[in-house]
Tab-separated table of C-alpha atoms and ligand atoms in Angstrom:
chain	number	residue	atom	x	y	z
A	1	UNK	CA	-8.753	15.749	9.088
A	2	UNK	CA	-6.898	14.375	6.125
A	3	UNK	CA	-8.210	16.361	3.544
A	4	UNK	CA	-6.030	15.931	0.446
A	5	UNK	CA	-6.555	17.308	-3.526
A	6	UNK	CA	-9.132	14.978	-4.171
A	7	UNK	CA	-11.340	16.287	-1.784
A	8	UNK	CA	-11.209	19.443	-3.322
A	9	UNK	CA	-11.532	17.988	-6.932
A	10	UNK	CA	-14.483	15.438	-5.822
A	11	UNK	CA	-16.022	17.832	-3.473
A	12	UNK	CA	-16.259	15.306	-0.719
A	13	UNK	CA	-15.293	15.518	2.792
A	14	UNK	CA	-12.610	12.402	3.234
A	15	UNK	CA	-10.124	10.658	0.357
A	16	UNK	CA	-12.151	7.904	0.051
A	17	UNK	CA	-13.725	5.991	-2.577
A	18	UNK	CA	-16.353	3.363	-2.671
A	19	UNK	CA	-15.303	0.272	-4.796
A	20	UNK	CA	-17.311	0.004	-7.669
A	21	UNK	CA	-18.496	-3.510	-7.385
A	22	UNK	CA	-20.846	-5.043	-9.773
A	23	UNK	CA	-24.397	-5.550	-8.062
A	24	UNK	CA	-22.733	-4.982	-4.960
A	25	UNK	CA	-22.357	-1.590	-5.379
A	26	UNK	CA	-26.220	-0.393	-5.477
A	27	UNK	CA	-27.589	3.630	-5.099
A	28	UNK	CA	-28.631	2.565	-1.320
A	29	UNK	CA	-24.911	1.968	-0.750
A	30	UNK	CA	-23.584	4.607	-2.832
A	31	UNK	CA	-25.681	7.264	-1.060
A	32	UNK	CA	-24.775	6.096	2.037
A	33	UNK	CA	-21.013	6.411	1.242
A	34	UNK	CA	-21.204	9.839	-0.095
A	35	UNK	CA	-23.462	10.676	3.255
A	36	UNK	CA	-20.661	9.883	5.263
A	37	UNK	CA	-18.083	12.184	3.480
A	38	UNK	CA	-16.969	9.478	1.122
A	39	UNK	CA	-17.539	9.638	-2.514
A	40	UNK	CA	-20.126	6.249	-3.199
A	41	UNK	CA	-20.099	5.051	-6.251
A	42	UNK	CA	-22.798	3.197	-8.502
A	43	UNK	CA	-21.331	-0.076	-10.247
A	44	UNK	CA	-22.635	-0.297	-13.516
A	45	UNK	CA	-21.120	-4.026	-14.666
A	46	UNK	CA	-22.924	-5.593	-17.129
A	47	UNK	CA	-25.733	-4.054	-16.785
A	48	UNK	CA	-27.954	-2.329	-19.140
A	49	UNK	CA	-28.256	1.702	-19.082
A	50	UNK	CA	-32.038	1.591	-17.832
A	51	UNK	CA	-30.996	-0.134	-14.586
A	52	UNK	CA	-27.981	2.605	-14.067
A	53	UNK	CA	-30.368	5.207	-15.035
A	54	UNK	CA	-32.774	3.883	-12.232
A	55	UNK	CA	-29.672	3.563	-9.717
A	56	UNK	CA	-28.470	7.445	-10.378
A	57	UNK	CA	-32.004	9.019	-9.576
A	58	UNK	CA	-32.655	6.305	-6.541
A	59	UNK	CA	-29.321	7.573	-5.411
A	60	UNK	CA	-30.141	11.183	-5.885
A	61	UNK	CA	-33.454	10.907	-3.598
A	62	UNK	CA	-31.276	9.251	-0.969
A	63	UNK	CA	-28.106	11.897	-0.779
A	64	UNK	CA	-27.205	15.703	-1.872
A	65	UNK	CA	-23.721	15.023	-1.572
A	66	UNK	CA	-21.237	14.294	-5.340
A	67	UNK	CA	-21.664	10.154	-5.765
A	68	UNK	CA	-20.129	8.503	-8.949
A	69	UNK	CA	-20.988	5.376	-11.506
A	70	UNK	CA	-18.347	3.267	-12.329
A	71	UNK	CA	-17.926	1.993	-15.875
A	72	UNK	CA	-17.167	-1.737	-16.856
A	73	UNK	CA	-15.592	-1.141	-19.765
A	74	UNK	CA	-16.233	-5.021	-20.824
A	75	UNK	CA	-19.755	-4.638	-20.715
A	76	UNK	CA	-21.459	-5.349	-23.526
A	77	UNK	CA	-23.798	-2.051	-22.824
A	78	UNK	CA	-20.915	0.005	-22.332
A	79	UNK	CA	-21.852	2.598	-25.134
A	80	UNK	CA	-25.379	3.128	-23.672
A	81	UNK	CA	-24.380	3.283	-20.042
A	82	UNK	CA	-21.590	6.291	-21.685
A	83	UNK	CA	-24.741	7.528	-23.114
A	84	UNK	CA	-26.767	7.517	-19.531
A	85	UNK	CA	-23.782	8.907	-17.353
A	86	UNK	CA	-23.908	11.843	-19.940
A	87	UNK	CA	-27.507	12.895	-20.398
A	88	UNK	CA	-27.880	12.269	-15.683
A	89	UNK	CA	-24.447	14.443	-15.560
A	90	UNK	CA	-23.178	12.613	-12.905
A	91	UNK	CA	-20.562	14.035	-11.059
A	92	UNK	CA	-17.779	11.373	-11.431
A	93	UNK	CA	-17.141	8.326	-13.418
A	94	UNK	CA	-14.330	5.752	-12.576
A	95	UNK	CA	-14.035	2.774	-15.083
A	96	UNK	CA	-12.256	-0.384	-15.219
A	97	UNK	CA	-11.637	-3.418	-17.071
A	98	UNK	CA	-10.088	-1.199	-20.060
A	99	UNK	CA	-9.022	1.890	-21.398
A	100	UNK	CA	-11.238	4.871	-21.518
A	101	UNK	CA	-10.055	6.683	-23.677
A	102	UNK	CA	-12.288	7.146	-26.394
A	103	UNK	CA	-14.920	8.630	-23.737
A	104	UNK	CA	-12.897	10.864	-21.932
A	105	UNK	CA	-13.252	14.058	-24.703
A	106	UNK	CA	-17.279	13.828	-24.201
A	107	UNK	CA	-17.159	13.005	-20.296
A	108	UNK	CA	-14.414	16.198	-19.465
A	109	UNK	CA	-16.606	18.594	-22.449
A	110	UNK	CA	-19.700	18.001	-19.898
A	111	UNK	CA	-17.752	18.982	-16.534
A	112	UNK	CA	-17.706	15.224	-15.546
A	113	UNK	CA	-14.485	13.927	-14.042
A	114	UNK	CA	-13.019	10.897	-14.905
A	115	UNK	CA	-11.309	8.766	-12.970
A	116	UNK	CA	-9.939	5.028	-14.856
A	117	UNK	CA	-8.724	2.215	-12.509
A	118	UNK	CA	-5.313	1.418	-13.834
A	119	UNK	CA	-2.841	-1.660	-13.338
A	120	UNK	CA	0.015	-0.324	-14.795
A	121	UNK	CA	2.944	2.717	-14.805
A	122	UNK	CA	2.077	2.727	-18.706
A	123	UNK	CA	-1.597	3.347	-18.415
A	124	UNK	CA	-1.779	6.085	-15.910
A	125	UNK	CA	0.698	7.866	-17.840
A	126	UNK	CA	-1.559	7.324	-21.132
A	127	UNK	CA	-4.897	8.321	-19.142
A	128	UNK	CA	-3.004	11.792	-17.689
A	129	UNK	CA	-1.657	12.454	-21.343
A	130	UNK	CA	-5.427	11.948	-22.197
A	131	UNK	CA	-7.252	14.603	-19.712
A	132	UNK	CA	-8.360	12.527	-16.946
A	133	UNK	CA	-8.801	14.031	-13.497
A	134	UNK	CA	-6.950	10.750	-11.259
A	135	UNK	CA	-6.110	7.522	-11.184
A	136	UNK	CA	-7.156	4.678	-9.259
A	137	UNK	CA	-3.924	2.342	-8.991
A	138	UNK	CA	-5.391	-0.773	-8.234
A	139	UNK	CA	-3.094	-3.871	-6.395
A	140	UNK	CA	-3.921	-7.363	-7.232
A	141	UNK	CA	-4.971	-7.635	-3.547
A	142	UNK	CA	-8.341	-6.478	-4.993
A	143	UNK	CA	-11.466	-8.584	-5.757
A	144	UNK	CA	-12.810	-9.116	-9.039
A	145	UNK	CA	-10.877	-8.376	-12.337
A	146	UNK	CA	-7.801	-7.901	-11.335
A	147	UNK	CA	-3.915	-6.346	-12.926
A	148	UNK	CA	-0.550	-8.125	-12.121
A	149	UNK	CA	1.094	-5.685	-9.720
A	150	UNK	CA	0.773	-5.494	-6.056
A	151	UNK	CA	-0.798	-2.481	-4.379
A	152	UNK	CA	2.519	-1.733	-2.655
A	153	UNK	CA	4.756	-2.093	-5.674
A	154	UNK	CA	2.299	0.152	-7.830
A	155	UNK	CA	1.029	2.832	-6.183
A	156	UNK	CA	4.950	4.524	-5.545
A	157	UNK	CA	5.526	3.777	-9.250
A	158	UNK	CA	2.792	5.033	-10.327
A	159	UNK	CA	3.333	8.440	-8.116
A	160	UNK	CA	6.153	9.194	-9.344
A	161	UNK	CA	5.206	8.584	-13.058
A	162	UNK	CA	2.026	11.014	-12.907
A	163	UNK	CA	1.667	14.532	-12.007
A	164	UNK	CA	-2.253	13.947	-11.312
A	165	UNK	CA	-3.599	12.911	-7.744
A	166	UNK	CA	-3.182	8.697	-7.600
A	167	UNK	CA	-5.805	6.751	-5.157
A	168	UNK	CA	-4.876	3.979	-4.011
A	169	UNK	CA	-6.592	0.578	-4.050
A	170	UNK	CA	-6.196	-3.380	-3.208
A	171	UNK	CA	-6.053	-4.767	0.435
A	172	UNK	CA	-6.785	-1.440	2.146
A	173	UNK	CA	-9.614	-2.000	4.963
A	174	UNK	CA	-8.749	-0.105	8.248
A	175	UNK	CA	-6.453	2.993	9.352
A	176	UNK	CA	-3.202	1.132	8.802
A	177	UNK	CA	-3.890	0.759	5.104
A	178	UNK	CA	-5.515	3.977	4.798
A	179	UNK	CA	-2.096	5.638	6.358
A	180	UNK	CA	0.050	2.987	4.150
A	181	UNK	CA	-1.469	4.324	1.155
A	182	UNK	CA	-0.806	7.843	2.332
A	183	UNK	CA	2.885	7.079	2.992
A	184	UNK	CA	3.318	5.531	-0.559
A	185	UNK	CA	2.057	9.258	-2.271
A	186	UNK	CA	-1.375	8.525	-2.506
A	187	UNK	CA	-4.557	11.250	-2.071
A	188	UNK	CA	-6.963	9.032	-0.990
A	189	UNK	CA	-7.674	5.358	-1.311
A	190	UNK	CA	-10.729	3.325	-2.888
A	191	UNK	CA	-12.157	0.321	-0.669
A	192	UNK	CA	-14.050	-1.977	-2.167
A	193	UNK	CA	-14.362	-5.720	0.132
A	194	UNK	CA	-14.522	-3.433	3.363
A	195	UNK	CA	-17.864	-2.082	2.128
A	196	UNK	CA	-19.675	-4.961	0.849
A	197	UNK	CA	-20.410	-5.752	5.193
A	198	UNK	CA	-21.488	-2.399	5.392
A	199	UNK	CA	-25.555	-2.398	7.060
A	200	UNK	CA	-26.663	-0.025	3.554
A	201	UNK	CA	-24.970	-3.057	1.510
A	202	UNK	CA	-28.114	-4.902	-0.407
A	203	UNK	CA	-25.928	-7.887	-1.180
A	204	UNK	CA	-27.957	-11.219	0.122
A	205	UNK	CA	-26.613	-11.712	3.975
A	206	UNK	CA	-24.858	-14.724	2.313
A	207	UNK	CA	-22.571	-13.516	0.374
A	208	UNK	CA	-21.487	-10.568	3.173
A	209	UNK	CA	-21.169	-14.005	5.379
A	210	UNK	CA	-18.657	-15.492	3.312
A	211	UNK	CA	-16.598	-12.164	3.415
A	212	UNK	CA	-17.062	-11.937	7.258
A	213	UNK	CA	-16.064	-15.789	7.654
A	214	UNK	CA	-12.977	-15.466	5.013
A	215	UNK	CA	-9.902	-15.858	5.925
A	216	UNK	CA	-6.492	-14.856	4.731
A	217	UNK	CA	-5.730	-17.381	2.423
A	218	UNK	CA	-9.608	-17.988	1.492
A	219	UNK	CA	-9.671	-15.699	-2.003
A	220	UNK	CA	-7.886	-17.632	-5.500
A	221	UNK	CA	-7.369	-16.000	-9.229
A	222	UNK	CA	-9.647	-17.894	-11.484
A	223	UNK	CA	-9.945	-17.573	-15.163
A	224	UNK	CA	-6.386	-16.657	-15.816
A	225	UNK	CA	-6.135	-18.381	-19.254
A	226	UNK	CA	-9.071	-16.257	-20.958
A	227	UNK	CA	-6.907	-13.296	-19.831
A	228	UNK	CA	-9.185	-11.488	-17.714
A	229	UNK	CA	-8.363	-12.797	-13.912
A	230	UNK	CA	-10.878	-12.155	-11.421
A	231	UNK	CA	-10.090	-12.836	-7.671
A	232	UNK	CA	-12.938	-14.489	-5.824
A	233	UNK	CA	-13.581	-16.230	-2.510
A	234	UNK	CA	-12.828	-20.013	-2.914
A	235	UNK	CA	-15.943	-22.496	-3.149
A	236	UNK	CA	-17.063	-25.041	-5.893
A	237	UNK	CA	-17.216	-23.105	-8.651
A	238	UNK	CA	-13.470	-22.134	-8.191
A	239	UNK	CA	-12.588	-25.790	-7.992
A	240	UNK	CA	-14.903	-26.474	-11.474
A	241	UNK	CA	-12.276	-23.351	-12.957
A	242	UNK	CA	-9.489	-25.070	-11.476
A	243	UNK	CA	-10.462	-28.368	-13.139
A	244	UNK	CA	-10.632	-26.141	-16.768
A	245	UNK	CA	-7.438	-24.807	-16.197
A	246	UNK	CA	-5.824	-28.696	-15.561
A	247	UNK	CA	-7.552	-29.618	-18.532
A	248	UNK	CA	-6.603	-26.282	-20.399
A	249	UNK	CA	-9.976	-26.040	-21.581
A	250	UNK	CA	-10.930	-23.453	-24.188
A	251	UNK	CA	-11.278	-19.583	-23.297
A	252	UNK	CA	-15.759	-20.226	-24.435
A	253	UNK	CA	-15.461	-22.992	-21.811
A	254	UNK	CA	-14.138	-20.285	-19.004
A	255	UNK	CA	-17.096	-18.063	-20.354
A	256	UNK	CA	-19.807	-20.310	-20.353
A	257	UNK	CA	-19.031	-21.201	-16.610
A	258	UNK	CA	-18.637	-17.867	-15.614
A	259	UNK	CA	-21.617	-16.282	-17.182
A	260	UNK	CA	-24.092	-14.668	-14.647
A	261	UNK	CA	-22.094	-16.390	-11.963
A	262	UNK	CA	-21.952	-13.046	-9.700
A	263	UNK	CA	-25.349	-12.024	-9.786
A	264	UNK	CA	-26.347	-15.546	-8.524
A	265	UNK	CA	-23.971	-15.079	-5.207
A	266	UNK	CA	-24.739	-11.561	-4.665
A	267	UNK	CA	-28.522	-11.388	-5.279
A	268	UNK	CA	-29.565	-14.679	-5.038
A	269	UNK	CA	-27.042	-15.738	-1.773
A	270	UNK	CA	-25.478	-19.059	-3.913
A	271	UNK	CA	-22.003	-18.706	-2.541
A	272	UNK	CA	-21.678	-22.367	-3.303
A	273	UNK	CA	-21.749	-21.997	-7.289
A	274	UNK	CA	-21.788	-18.042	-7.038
A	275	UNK	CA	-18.669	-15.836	-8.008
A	276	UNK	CA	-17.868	-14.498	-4.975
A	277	UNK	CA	-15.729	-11.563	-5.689
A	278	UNK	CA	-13.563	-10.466	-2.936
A	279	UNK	CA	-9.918	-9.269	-2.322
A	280	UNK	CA	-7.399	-10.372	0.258
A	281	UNK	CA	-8.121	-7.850	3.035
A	282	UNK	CA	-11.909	-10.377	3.298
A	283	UNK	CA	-9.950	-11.770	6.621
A	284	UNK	CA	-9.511	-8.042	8.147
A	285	UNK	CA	-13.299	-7.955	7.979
A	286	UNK	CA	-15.214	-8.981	11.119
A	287	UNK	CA	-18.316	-7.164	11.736
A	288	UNK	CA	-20.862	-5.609	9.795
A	289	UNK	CA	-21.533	-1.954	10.805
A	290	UNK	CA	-22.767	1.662	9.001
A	291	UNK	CA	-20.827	2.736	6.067
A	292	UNK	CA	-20.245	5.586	8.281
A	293	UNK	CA	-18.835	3.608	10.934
A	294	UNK	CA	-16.072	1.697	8.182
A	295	UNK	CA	-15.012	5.526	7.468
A	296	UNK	CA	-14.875	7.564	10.724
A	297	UNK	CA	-13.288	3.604	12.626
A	298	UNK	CA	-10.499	4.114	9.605
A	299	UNK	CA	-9.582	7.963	10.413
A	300	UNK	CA	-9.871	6.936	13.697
A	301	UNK	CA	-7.369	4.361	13.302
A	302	UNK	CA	-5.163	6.156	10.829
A	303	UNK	CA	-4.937	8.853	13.686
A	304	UNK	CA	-3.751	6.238	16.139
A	305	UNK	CA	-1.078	4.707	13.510
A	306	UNK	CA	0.032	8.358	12.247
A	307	UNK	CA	0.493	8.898	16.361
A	308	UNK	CA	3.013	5.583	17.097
A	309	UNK	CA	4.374	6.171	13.948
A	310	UNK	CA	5.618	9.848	14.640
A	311	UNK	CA	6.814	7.957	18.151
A	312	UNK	CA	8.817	5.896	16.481
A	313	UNK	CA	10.629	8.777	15.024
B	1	LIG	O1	-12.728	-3.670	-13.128
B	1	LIG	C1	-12.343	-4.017	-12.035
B	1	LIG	N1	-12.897	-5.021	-11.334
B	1	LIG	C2	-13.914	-5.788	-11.799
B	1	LIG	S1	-14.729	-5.639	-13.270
B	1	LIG	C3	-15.661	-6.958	-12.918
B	1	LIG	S2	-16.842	-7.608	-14.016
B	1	LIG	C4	-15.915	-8.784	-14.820
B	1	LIG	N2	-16.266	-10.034	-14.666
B	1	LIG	C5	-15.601	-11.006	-15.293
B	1	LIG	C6	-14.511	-10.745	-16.084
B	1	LIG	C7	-14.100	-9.468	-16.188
B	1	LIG	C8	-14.806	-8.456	-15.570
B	1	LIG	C9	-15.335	-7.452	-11.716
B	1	LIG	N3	-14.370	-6.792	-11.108
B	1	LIG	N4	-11.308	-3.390	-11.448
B	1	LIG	C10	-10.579	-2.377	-12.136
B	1	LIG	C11	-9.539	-2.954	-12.994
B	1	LIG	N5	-9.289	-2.492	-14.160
B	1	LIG	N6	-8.759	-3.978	-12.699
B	1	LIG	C12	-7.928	-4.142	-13.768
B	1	LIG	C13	-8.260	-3.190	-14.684
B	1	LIG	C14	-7.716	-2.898	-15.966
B	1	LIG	C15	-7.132	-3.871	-16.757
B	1	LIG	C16	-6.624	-3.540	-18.019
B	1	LIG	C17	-7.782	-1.584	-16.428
B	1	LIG	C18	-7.279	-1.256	-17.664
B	1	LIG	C19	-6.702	-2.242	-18.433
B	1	LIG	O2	-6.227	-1.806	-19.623
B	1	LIG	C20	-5.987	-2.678	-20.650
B	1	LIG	C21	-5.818	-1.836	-21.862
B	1	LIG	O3	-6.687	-1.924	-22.721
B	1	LIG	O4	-4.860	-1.055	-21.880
């Protein structure tokens, strides 16, 4: 049941990805992604390449199955974390933040497949040109760092610009965005927010309460000035952005307030003064269940929606 060309590229059972969230993202929930016929990925962030060394072979003791690292390509460790991915031969790397390009020679020369996030019609083009295997075409629906274009404006542009298999990604939680991605040309779609309730999530119960109690209007874009937007859940520390933005503070100002803001709400549960990166689908999410559960509830559904929709015909 919908197996598409990324299945067959990935090795994995169902189109669909594991957001790569930063701290969110840990082996336990990787492996139990990839378990489940998913492919889970590892989210690297800022982190240094000893800790994503440490997540790969946790995650390797905890599943057989192809799992991924994703690469923040903003992090200051981001050569070292190249250098990790390499010499553990994962079996897939997505990145975002940036453009890979200068990694993607090494990564295809040691069978690994690549797989950049992309916000635009311009990159994806760039990044096929280049080698790479897919592309994630991610909506601004997302959470965390986030392009301009909606998920249902980009992922149809972006098909039709590329010759390469294009996941989509942004507000896609159940079966009726799974199938909507499918309709726009899409071979599988990555899900980030819908994962972070999932029971193998290690985020602090906190911070998978504030996604469970958000609601659709509950996520803002903070930080737009410094150029780098990240969508996150709304609380004080939004309002202390908002109050830089009226006062159009300078970018080190954004910075300083941001720094180590997301660990703090995922590890340490301060959703208060936390970054609480989320995307706008946090109101579809209700309940925390197995990561096995989120998949096989959103074939179920898709089934259901790919049933009324043929009725409609
Ligand atoms: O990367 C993400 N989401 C993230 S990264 C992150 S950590 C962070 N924290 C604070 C500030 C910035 C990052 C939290 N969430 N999603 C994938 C994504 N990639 N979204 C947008 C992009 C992107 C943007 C520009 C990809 C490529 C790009 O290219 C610019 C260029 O150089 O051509």
């Amino acid at each position: 049941m919908f197996h598409t060309k990324l299945c067959d590229i990935l090795g994995i059972k169902y189109p669909i990805i594991q957001g790569g969230m930063a701290w969110v993202a840990t082996a336990e929930l990787a492996a139990a992604v990839s378990n489940a016929g998913g492919l889970g990925i590892i989210g690297a962030g800022n982190a240094p390449a000893s800790f994503v060394r440490q997540q790969i072979r946790k995650a390797r003791e905890l599943t057989d199955k192809p799992f991924g690292v994703n690469v923040m390509l903003m992090s200051p460790f981001v050569e070292e974390v190249m250098d990790a991915v390499c010499e553990e031969r994962v079996s897939v790397i997505t990145t975002g933040a940036g453009n890979p390009g200068k990694y993607i020679e090494r990564l295809k020369s040691l069978d690994i497949k690549v797989i950049p996030v992309v916000p635009s019609v311009a990159l994806a083009k760039r990044m096929e040109r280049e080698g790479v295997d897919a592309v994630i075409a991610e909506g601004t629906e997302s959470g965390g760092h986030i392009g301009e274009l909606t998920t249902l404006a980009l992922v149809p542009q972006v098909v039709d610009a590329v010759n390469i298999p294009v996941v989509a990604a942004g507000g896609i939680a159940d079966g009726r965005g799974f199938v909507a991605a499918m309709a726009l040309g899409a071979c599988g779609v990555q899900i980030g927010t819908r994962f972070i309730c999932a029971v193998e999530c290690t985020a602090h119960e906190n911070y998978k309460k504030a996604v469970l109690q958000a609601g659709d209007r509950d996520s803002v874009v903070t930080g737009r000035p410094t150029g780098h937007p990240v969508r996150v859940l709304k609380n004080r520390l939004t309002r202390q952005f908002e109050l830089l933005e009226k006062n159009h503070a300078p970018v080190e100002e954004f910075e300083k307030l941001g720094a180590g803001k997301l660990k703090a709400a995922v590890v340490d549960g301060d959703v208060e003064y936390g970054s609480v990166m989320a995307g706008q689908i946090a109101g579809l999410v209700n309940e925390i269940k197995p990561a096995a559960q989120i998949i096989q509830d959103i074939l179920g559904q898709a089934k259901v929606v790919i049933e009324k929709v043929r009725g409609m015909i």
